[in-house]
Every structure is written in structure tokens, then in C-alpha cells.
CSV table of C-alpha atoms in Angstrom, one decimal:
chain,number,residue,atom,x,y,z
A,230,UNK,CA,121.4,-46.8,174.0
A,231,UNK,CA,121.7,-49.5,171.3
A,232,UNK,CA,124.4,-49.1,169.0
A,233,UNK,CA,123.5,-49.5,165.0
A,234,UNK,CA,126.5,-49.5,163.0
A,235,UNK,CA,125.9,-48.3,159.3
A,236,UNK,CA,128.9,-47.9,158.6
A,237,UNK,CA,130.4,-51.3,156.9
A,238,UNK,CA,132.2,-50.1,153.8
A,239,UNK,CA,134.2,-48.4,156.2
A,240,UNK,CA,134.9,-51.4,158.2
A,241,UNK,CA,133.3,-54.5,159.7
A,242,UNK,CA,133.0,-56.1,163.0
A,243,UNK,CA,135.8,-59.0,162.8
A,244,UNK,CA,133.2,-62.5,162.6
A,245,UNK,CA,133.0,-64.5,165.8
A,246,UNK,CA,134.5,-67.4,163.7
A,247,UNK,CA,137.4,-65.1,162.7
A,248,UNK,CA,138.2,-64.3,165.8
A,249,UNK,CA,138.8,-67.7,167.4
A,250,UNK,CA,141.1,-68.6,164.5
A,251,UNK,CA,143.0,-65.4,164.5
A,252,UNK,CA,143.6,-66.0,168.5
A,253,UNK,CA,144.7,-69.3,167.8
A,254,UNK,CA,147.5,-68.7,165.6
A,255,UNK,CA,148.6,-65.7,168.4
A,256,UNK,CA,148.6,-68.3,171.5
A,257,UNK,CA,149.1,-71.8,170.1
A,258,UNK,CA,150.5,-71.5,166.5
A,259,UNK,CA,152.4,-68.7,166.8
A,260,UNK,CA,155.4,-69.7,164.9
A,261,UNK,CA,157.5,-68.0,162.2
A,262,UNK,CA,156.5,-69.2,158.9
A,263,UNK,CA,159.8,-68.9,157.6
A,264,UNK,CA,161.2,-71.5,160.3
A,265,UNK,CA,162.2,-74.5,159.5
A,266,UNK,CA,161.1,-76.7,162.7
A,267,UNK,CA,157.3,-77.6,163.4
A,268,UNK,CA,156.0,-74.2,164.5
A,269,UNK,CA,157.0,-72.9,161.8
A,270,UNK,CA,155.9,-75.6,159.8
A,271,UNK,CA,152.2,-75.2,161.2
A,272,UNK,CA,152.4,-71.4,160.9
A,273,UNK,CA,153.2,-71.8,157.3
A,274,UNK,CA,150.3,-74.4,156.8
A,275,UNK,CA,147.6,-71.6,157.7
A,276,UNK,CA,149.3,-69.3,154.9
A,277,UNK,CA,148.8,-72.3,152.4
A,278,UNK,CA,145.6,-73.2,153.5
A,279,UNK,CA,144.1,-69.6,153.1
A,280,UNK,CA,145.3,-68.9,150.2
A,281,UNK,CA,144.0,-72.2,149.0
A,282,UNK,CA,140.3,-71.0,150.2
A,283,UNK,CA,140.6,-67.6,148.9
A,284,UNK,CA,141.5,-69.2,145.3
A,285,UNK,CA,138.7,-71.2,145.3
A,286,UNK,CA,136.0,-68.2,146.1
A,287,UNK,CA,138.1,-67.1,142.7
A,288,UNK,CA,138.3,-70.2,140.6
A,289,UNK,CA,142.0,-69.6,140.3
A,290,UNK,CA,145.2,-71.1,141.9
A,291,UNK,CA,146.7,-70.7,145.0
A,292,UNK,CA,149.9,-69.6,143.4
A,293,UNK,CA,148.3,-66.6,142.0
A,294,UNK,CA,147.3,-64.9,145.7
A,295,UNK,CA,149.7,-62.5,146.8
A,296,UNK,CA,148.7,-61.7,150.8
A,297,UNK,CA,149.1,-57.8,151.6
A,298,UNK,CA,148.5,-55.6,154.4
A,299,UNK,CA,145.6,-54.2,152.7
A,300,UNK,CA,143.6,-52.4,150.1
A,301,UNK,CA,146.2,-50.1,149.8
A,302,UNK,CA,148.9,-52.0,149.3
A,303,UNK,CA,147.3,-54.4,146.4
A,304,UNK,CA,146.6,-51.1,144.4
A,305,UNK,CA,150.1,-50.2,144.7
A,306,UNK,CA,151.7,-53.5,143.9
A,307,UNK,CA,149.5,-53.7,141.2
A,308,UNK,CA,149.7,-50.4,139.8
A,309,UNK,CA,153.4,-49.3,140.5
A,310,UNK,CA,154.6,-53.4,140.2
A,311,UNK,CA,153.2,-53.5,136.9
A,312,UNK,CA,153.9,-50.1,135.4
A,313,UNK,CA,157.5,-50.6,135.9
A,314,UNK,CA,157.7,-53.8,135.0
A,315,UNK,CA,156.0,-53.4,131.5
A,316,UNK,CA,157.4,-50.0,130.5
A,317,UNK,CA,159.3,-50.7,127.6
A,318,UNK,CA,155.9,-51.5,125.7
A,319,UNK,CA,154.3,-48.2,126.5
A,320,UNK,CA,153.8,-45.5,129.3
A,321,UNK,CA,150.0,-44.9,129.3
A,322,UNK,CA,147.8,-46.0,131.3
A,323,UNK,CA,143.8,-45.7,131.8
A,324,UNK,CA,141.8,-45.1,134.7
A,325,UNK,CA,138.3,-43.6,135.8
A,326,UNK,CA,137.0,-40.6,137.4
A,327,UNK,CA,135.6,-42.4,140.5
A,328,UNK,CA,138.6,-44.6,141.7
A,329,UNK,CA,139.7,-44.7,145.5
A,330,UNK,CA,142.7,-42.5,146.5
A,331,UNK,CA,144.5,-46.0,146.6
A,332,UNK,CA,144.3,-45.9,142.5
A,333,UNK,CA,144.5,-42.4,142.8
A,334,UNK,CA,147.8,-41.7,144.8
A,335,UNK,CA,150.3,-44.1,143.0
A,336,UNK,CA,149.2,-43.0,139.6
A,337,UNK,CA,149.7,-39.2,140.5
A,338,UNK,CA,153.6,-40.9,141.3
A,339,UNK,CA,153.7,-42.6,138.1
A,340,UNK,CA,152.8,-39.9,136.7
A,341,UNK,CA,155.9,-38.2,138.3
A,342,UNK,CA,157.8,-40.9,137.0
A,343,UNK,CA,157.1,-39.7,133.2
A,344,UNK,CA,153.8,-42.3,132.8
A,345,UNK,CA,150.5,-40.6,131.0
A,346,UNK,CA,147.3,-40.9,132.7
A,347,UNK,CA,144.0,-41.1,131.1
A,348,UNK,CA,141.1,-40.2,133.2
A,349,UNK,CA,137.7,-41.2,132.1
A,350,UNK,CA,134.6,-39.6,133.0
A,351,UNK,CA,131.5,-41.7,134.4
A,352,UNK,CA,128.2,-41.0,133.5
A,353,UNK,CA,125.1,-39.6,136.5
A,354,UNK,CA,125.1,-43.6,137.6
A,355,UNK,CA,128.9,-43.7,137.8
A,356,UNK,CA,129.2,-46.0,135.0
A,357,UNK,CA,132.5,-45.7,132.5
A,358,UNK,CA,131.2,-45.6,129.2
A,359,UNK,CA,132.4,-48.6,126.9
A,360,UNK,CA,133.2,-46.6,124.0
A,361,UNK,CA,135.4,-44.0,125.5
A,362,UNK,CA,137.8,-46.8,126.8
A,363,UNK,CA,138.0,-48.1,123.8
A,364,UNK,CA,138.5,-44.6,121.9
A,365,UNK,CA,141.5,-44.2,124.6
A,366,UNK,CA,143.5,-47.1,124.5
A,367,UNK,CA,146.7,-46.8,122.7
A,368,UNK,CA,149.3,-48.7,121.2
A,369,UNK,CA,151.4,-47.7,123.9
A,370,UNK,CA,148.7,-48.6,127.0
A,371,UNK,CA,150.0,-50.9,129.6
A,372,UNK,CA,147.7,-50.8,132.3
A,373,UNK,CA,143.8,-50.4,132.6
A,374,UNK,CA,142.5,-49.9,136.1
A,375,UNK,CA,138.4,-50.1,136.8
A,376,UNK,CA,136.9,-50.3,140.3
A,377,UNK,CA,134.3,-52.9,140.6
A,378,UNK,CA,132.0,-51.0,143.1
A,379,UNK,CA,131.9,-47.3,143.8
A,380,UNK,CA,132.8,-47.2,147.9
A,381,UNK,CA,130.8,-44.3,147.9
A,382,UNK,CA,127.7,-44.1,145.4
A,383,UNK,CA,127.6,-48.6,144.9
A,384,UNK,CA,128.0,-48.3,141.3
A,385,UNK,CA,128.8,-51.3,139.8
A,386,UNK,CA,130.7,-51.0,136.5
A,387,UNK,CA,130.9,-53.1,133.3
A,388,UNK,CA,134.0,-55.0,134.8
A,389,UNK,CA,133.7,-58.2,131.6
A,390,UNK,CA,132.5,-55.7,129.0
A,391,UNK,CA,135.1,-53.3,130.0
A,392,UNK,CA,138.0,-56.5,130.1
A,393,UNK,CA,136.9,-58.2,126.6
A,394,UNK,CA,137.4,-54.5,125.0
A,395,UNK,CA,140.8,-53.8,126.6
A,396,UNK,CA,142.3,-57.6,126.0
A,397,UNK,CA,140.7,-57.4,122.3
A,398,UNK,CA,142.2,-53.8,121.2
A,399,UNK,CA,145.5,-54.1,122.8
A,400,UNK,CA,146.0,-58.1,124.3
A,401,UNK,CA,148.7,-57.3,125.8
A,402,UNK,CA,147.6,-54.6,128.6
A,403,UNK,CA,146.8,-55.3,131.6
A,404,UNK,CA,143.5,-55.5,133.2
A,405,UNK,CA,143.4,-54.2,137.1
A,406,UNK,CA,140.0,-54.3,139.1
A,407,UNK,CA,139.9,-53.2,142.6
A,408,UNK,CA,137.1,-55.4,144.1
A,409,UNK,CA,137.6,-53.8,147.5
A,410,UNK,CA,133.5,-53.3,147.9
A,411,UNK,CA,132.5,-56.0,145.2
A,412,UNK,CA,134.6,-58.9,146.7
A,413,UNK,CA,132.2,-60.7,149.2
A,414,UNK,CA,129.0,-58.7,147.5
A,415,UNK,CA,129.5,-60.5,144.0
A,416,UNK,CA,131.0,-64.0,143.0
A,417,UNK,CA,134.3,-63.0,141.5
A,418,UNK,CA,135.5,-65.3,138.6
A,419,UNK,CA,138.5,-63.2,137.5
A,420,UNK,CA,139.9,-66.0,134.9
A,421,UNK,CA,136.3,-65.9,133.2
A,422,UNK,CA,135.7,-61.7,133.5
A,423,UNK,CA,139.0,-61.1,131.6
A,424,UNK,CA,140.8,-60.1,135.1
A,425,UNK,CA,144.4,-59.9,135.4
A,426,UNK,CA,145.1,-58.3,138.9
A,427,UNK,CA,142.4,-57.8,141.7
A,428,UNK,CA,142.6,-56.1,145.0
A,429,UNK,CA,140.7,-57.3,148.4
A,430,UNK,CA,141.1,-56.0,151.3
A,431,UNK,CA,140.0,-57.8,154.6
A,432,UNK,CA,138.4,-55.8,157.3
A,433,UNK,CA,135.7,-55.5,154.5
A,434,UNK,CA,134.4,-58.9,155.4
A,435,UNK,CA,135.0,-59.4,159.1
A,436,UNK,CA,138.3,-59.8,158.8
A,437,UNK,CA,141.1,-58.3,160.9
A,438,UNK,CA,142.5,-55.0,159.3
A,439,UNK,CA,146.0,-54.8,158.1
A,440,UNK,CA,145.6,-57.7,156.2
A,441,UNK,CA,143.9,-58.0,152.3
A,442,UNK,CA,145.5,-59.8,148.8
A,443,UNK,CA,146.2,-59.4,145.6
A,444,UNK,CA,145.4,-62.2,142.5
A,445,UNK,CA,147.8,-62.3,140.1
A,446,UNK,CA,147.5,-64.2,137.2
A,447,UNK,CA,150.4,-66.2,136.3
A,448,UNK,CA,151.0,-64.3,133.1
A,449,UNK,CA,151.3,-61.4,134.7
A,450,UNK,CA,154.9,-59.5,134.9
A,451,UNK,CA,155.4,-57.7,138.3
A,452,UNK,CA,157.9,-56.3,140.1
A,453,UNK,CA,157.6,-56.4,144.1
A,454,UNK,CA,158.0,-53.0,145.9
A,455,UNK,CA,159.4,-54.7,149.2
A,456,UNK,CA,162.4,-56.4,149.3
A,457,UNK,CA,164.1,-58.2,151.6
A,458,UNK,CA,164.0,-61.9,153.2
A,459,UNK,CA,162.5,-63.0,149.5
A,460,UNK,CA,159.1,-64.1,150.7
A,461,UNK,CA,155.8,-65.2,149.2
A,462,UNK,CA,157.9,-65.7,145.8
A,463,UNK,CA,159.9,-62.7,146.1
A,464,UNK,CA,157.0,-60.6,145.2
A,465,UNK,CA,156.3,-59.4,149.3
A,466,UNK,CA,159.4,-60.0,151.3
A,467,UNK,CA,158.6,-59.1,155.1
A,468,UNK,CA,157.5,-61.5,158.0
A,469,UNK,CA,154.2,-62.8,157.1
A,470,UNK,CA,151.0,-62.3,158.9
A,471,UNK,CA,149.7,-65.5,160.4
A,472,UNK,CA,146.6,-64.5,162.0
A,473,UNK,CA,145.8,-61.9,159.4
A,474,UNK,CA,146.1,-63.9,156.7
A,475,UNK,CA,144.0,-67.4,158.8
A,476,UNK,CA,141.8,-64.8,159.4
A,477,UNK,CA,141.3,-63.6,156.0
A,478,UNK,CA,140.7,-66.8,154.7
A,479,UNK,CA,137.9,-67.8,157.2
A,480,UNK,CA,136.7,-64.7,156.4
A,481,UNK,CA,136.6,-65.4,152.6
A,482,UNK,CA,134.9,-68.4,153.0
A,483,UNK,CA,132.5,-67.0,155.3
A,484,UNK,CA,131.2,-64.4,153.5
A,485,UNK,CA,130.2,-66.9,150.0
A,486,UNK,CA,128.3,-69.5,152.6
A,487,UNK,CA,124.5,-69.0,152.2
A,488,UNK,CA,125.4,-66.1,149.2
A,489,UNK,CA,122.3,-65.4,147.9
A,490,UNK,CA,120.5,-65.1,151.1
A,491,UNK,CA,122.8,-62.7,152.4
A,492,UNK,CA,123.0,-60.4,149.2
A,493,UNK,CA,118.7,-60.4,149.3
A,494,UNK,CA,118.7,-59.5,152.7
A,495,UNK,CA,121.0,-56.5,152.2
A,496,UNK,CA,119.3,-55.9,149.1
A,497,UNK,CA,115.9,-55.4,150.8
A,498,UNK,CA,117.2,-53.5,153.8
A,499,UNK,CA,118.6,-51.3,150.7
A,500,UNK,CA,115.6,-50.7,149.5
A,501,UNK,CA,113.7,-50.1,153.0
A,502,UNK,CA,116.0,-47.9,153.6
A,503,UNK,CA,115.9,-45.9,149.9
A,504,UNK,CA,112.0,-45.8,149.8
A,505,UNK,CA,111.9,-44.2,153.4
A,506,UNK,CA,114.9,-41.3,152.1
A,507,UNK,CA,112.6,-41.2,148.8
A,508,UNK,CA,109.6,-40.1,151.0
A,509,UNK,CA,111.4,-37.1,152.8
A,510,UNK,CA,111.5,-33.6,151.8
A,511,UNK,CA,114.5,-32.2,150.1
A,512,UNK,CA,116.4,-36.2,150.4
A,513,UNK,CA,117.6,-38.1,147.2
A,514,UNK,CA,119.1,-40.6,146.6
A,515,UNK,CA,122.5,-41.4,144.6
A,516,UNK,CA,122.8,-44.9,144.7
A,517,UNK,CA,119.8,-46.2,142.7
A,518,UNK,CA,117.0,-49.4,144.0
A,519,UNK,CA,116.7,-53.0,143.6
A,520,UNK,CA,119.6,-54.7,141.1
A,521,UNK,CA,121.0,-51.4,140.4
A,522,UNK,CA,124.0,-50.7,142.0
A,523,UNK,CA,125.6,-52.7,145.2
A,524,UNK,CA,123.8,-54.3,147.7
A,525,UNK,CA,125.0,-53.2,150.8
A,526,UNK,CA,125.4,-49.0,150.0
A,527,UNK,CA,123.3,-46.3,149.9
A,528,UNK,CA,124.3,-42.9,149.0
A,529,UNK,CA,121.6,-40.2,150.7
A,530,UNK,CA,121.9,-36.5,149.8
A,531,UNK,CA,119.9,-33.9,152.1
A,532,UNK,CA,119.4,-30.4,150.8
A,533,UNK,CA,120.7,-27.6,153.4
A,534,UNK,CA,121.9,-30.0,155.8
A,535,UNK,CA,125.7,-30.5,155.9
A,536,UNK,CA,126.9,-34.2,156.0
A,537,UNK,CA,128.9,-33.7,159.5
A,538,UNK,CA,126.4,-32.3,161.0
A,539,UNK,CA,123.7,-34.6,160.2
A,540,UNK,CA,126.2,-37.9,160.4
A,541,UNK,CA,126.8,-36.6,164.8
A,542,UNK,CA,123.0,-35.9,165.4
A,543,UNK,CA,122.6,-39.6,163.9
A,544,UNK,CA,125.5,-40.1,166.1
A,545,UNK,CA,124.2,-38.9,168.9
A,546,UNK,CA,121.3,-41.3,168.9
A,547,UNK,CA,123.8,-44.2,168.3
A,548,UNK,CA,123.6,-44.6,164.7
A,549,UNK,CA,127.1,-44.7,162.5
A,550,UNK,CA,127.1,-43.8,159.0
A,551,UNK,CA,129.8,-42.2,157.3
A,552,UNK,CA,130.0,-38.5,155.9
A,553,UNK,CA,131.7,-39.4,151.5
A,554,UNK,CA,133.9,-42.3,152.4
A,555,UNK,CA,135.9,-42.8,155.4
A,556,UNK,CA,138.7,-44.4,153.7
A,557,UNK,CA,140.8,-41.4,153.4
A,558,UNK,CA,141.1,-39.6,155.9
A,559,UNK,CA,139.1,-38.0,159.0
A,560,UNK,CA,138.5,-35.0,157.3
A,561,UNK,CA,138.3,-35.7,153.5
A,562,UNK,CA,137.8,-33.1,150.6
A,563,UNK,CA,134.8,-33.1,148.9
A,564,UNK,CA,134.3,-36.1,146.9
A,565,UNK,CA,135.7,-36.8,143.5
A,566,UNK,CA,132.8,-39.3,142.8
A,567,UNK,CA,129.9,-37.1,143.4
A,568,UNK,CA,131.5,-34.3,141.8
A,569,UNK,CA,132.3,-37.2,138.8
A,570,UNK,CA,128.5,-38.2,138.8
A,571,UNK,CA,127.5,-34.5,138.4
A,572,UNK,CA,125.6,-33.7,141.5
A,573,UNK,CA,124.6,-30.4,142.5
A,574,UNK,CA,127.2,-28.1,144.3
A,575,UNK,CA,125.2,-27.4,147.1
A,576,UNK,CA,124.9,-31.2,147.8
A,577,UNK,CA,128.8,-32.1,147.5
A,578,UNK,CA,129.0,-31.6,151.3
A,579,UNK,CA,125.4,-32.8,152.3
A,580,UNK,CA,125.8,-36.3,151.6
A,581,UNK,CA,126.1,-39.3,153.9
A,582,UNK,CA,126.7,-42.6,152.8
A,583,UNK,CA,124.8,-45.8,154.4
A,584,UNK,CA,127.0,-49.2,153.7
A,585,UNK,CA,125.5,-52.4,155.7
A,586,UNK,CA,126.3,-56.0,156.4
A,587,UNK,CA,123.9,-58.8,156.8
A,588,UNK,CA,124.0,-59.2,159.9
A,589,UNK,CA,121.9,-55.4,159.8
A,590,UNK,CA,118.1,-55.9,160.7
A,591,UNK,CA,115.1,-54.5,159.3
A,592,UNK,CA,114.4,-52.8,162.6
A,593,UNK,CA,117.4,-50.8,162.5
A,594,UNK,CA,116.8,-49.5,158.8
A,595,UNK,CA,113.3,-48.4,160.2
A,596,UNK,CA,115.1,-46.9,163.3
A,597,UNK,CA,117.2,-45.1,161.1
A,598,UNK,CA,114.4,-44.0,158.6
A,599,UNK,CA,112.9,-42.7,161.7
A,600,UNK,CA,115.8,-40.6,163.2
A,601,UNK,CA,115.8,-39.6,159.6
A,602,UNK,CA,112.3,-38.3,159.4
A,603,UNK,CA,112.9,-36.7,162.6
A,604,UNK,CA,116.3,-34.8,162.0
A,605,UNK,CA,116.2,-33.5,158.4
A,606,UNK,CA,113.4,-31.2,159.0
A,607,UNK,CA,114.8,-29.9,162.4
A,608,UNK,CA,118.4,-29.0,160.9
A,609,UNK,CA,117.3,-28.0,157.5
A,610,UNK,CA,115.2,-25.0,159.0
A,611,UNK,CA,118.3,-24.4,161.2
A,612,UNK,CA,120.3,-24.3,158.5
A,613,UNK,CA,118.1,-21.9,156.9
A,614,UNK,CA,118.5,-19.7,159.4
């Protein structure tokens, strides 16, 4: 049975090109950065050198990339590093109804800690509405945090608008974007958008997992949350990951070479893909069609069909897609961003989420619309009964 994996947002097959560096620095380079003979010396020169080719997918400088083991982790450092190193200007900060657990988690802490949190609603597209940021930022807001693209629904939200209002009402907040589904799907420019932090995380673009970065701009004050041997700057102390972070930057450079051929490409297998849900009984579709919303996600409701039932029978015919997001956990709650974006109740826990890569083919989007056509009418009326 031929395998189609629909399931990229999740994760991605680690690149070909990837791999051979990444097995490189584990057989021939293998040295500890942090040494001060050869080995180490060549270990270290793959650090500098991805850092150097992640800053220029950026337009920044190499000093401002902080490597990480994740997604995770560059929320954190962003969120917790920054909170407590700004809080004697204020204790509020500003957030949205849609954010990844990974925004999520370490503001519920801060919270703990005695910071305010400011949750803002989205609209039926997921979009933040300018004018309620700006109606709740205070004198004493320190941090703003926006997602870039919804991992579940591919909204993309007003990252520049959103930036210009923050750093014009209150210049000295801080602006944090996690680009953990834009980075690779949009051309970043975070100097230009207003951006002062921004999370990536690498097994998002065929890159190894356990490895993603943060940028931070120069001007930013952060304190680390590992301590230790005083690496990269202080800010991350820990041995660093060679092949991760090789990895990550082939990956990076990878994923911006023939751009615009790979974004149409997903973009069309998108909309093959939406147009076929559109034509089935009882399906919608949460994630909108052509330059609305991501490329590469497509957010499928199915009225009386469960999402973990339908994401196994697609299973079952060697088709992965992912039941909310699978970011979480193996069995996650029912999603904050659909019940943000006010869908129905009954379709909370009937929707599956489609995320694809360009290497994805036209002939498995029709495969799938196929299953599709198949399935939802055969479990529906089971349902039913």
C-alpha cells in the first residue's frame, strides 16, 4: 500500500540533503564545540555557519539567532526570558485566543508568578482584530505575543499591522511572533515587520527534531532559563547540538530555494483538495481558498463523523492526517482555536486537519479526495445509527 503523508505541520520527512550533513557532523565532525583543538574548532564552524544562513533567510545578523531544542523552548525563552527581565516597567502582557500550548503553558506560569494576561478573541477567520490590541495595551504592557500561522485552521494574522500598533502606542514592549508554521511558508523579514523575538522550530522544514531557534534582536533584554557552561552568549548554556543545528541550517536554506514555486504548488494542491471537501455532503471547510490563509493547511470539518474515527479509516488506507493538531499531546482536548473561531459544537470533535509539503503530488490530493468521497457517507450513516 502506498503511504501518503498529510500530515506536515505535525512533522516533516528530514530532506535527503539534511540528512547527509547531519550524518557528517555524527561520524567525521563530531567534536565538542566548546573544545579548543581542531575538532572542536570545526564543530563550532557548523554552529557559525548555520546561524549565518538562517540570518540571512531573516535579513538580520547572526548574533541575533539563539539555537534551541525546539518550538517549545523559543516560546519559553521568549516569553518567561523576557517577562522577567522587563518587569519593573509593567506586568501585563497580551496574547490571542488561538496560540499553541507553547504560548499557552508559560503564560498560565507567569501568570502564577503575579503577571496579567490579556487574551484576545479572533474573529470566524482567526484573525485578531487591530483595534482590540490597541484598546488593550497598557502603560504597564511588556510583552505582546501573535502567532504568525494558525497550526490548526492556516490563519495568517496581521503580524506588521499588529507590530506598527504595539511599537507606536507603547515603543517599549516587546513584540513576539511564533512563526513555527509561517517560517519556510512566508519570507520572514522581522527587522522590516516590526519583530522583536521569533520562534522556528526545525522538524517543520525537514529538519531533525529537537532542534529549532529563536531571533533576538539586539535590543532586546532577556534573561536565559538554562544556566550553566555559559554558552551561545550565556543566553543557552548546555552542550550544543551540532548536527541539529547543521541540519537546521541546510534546512533553512533549503526550504527559500525555488520559493515561489513551492508555495504555488501547495497552494494549488490546497485548493484541489478544498474544492473536492466543498463538493461533499455535510463537509466544510475552516481554512479558507486561494491567498487566504497558509499554503500548506487545510482545516476539514465532517458533520456526524468524529475526527478519530474518520483520521484511522484514512489510516487504514495509508493516508496520515491529523485529528486538531498533533503538537500536544496524543490525545488532546478539544481545540481552543475552533472553539475561538466559533464553530459549531457538534463539529469541535469532527474535524481533521490536512497540512502538506511540496514534495505532495496532485495524485495524492485526488487519492485522498477520493477516500474522502468514499468514507464520509459510510460512517456518517453509521454514526447515525
Amino acid at each position: 500500500m502506498r503511504e501518503i503523508y498529510f500530515d506536515n505541520s505535525a512533522t516533516t520527512r528530514v530532506s535527503e540533503r539534511v540528512m547527509e550533513l547531519v550524518v557528517r557532523t555524527m561520524r567525521e565532525d563530531y567534536g565538542n564545540p566548546s573544545a579548543k583543538h581542531s575538532m572542536g574548532v570545526r564543530a563550532e564552524r557548523y554552529v557559525r555557519e548555520a546561524a549565518e544562513r538562517i540570518a540571512r533567510t531573516l535579513k538580520v545578523s547572526a548574533k541575533e539567532i539563539l539555537f534551541t531544542s525546539g518550538g517549545t523552548e523559543s516560546d519559553n525563552m521568549a516569553l518567561i526570558g523576557c517577562a522577567l527581565a522587563n518587569q519593573r516597567a509593567g506586568r501585563h502582557i497580551i496574547t490571542t485566543a488561538i496560540e499553541h500550548p507553547a504560548v499557552y503553558e508559560p503564560l498560565l506560569f507567569l501568570e502564577g508568578l503575579g503577571f496579567e494576561v490579556t487574551v484576545l478573541p479572533v474573529d470566524e477567520r482567526g484573525h485578531i482584530s487591530p483595534a482590540q490590541l490597541k484598546e488593550a495595551l497598557r502603560e504597564d504592557t511588556i510583552l505582546v505575543s501573535v502567532m504568525y500561522v494558525n497550526n490548526e485552521i492556516g490563519a495568517v494574522e496581521p503580524v506588521q499591522e499588529l507590530a506598527g500598533l504595539v511599537h507606536e502606542r507603547k515603543p517599549a514592549a516587546l513584540f513576539h511572533v511564533d512563526a513555527i508554521q509561517g517560517y519556510g511558508k512566508y519570507r520572514i523579514y522581522p527587522k522590516r515587520l516590526g519583530i522583536d523575538l521569533l520562534s522556528v522550530s526545525g522538524h517543520k522544514l525537514h529538519a531533525p527534531k529537537g532542534v529549532g531557534f529563536l531571533y533576538i534582536d539586539s535590543r532586546v533584554k532577556i534573561r536565559p532559563l538554562l544556566y550553566g557552561g555559559g554558552q551561545q552568549g550565556g543566553l543557552r548554556s548546555g552542550t550544543i547540538n551540532v548536527p541539529g543545528i547543521a541540519g537546521l541550517g541546510e534546512a533553512a536554506v533549503e526550504a527559500y530555494e525555488d520559493f515561489d514555486e513551492k508555495i504555488a504548488h501547495m497552494r494549488a494542491l490546497k485548493d484541489r483538495i478544498t474544492d473536492a471537501m466543498l463538493a461533499l455532503p455535510g463537509v466544510s471547510v475552516n481554512s479558507g481558498r486561494g491567498e487566504e490563509g497558509a499554503p500548506h493547511i487545510v482545516s476539514i470539518s465532517v458533520e456526524d463523523v468524529r475526527a478519530e474515527v474518520l483520521l484511522h479509516a484514512l489510516e487504514e488506507r495509508g493516508i496520515y492526517v491529523s485529528s486538531g493538531s498533533a503538537c500536544s499531546s496524543n490525545h488532546p482536548g478539544i481545540s481552543g482555536t475552533l472553539k475561538g473561531i466559533g464553530l459549531r459544537d457538534k463539529l469541535l470533535d469532527a474535524t481533521i486537519r490536512v497540512s502538506l509539503c511540496d514534495t505532495n503530488t496532485a495524485e495524492e490530493a485526488d487519492a485522498f479526495a477520493e477516500a474522502m468521497a468514499e468514507l464520509v457517507p459510510t460512517l456518517s450513516r453509521f454514526t447515525r445509527r
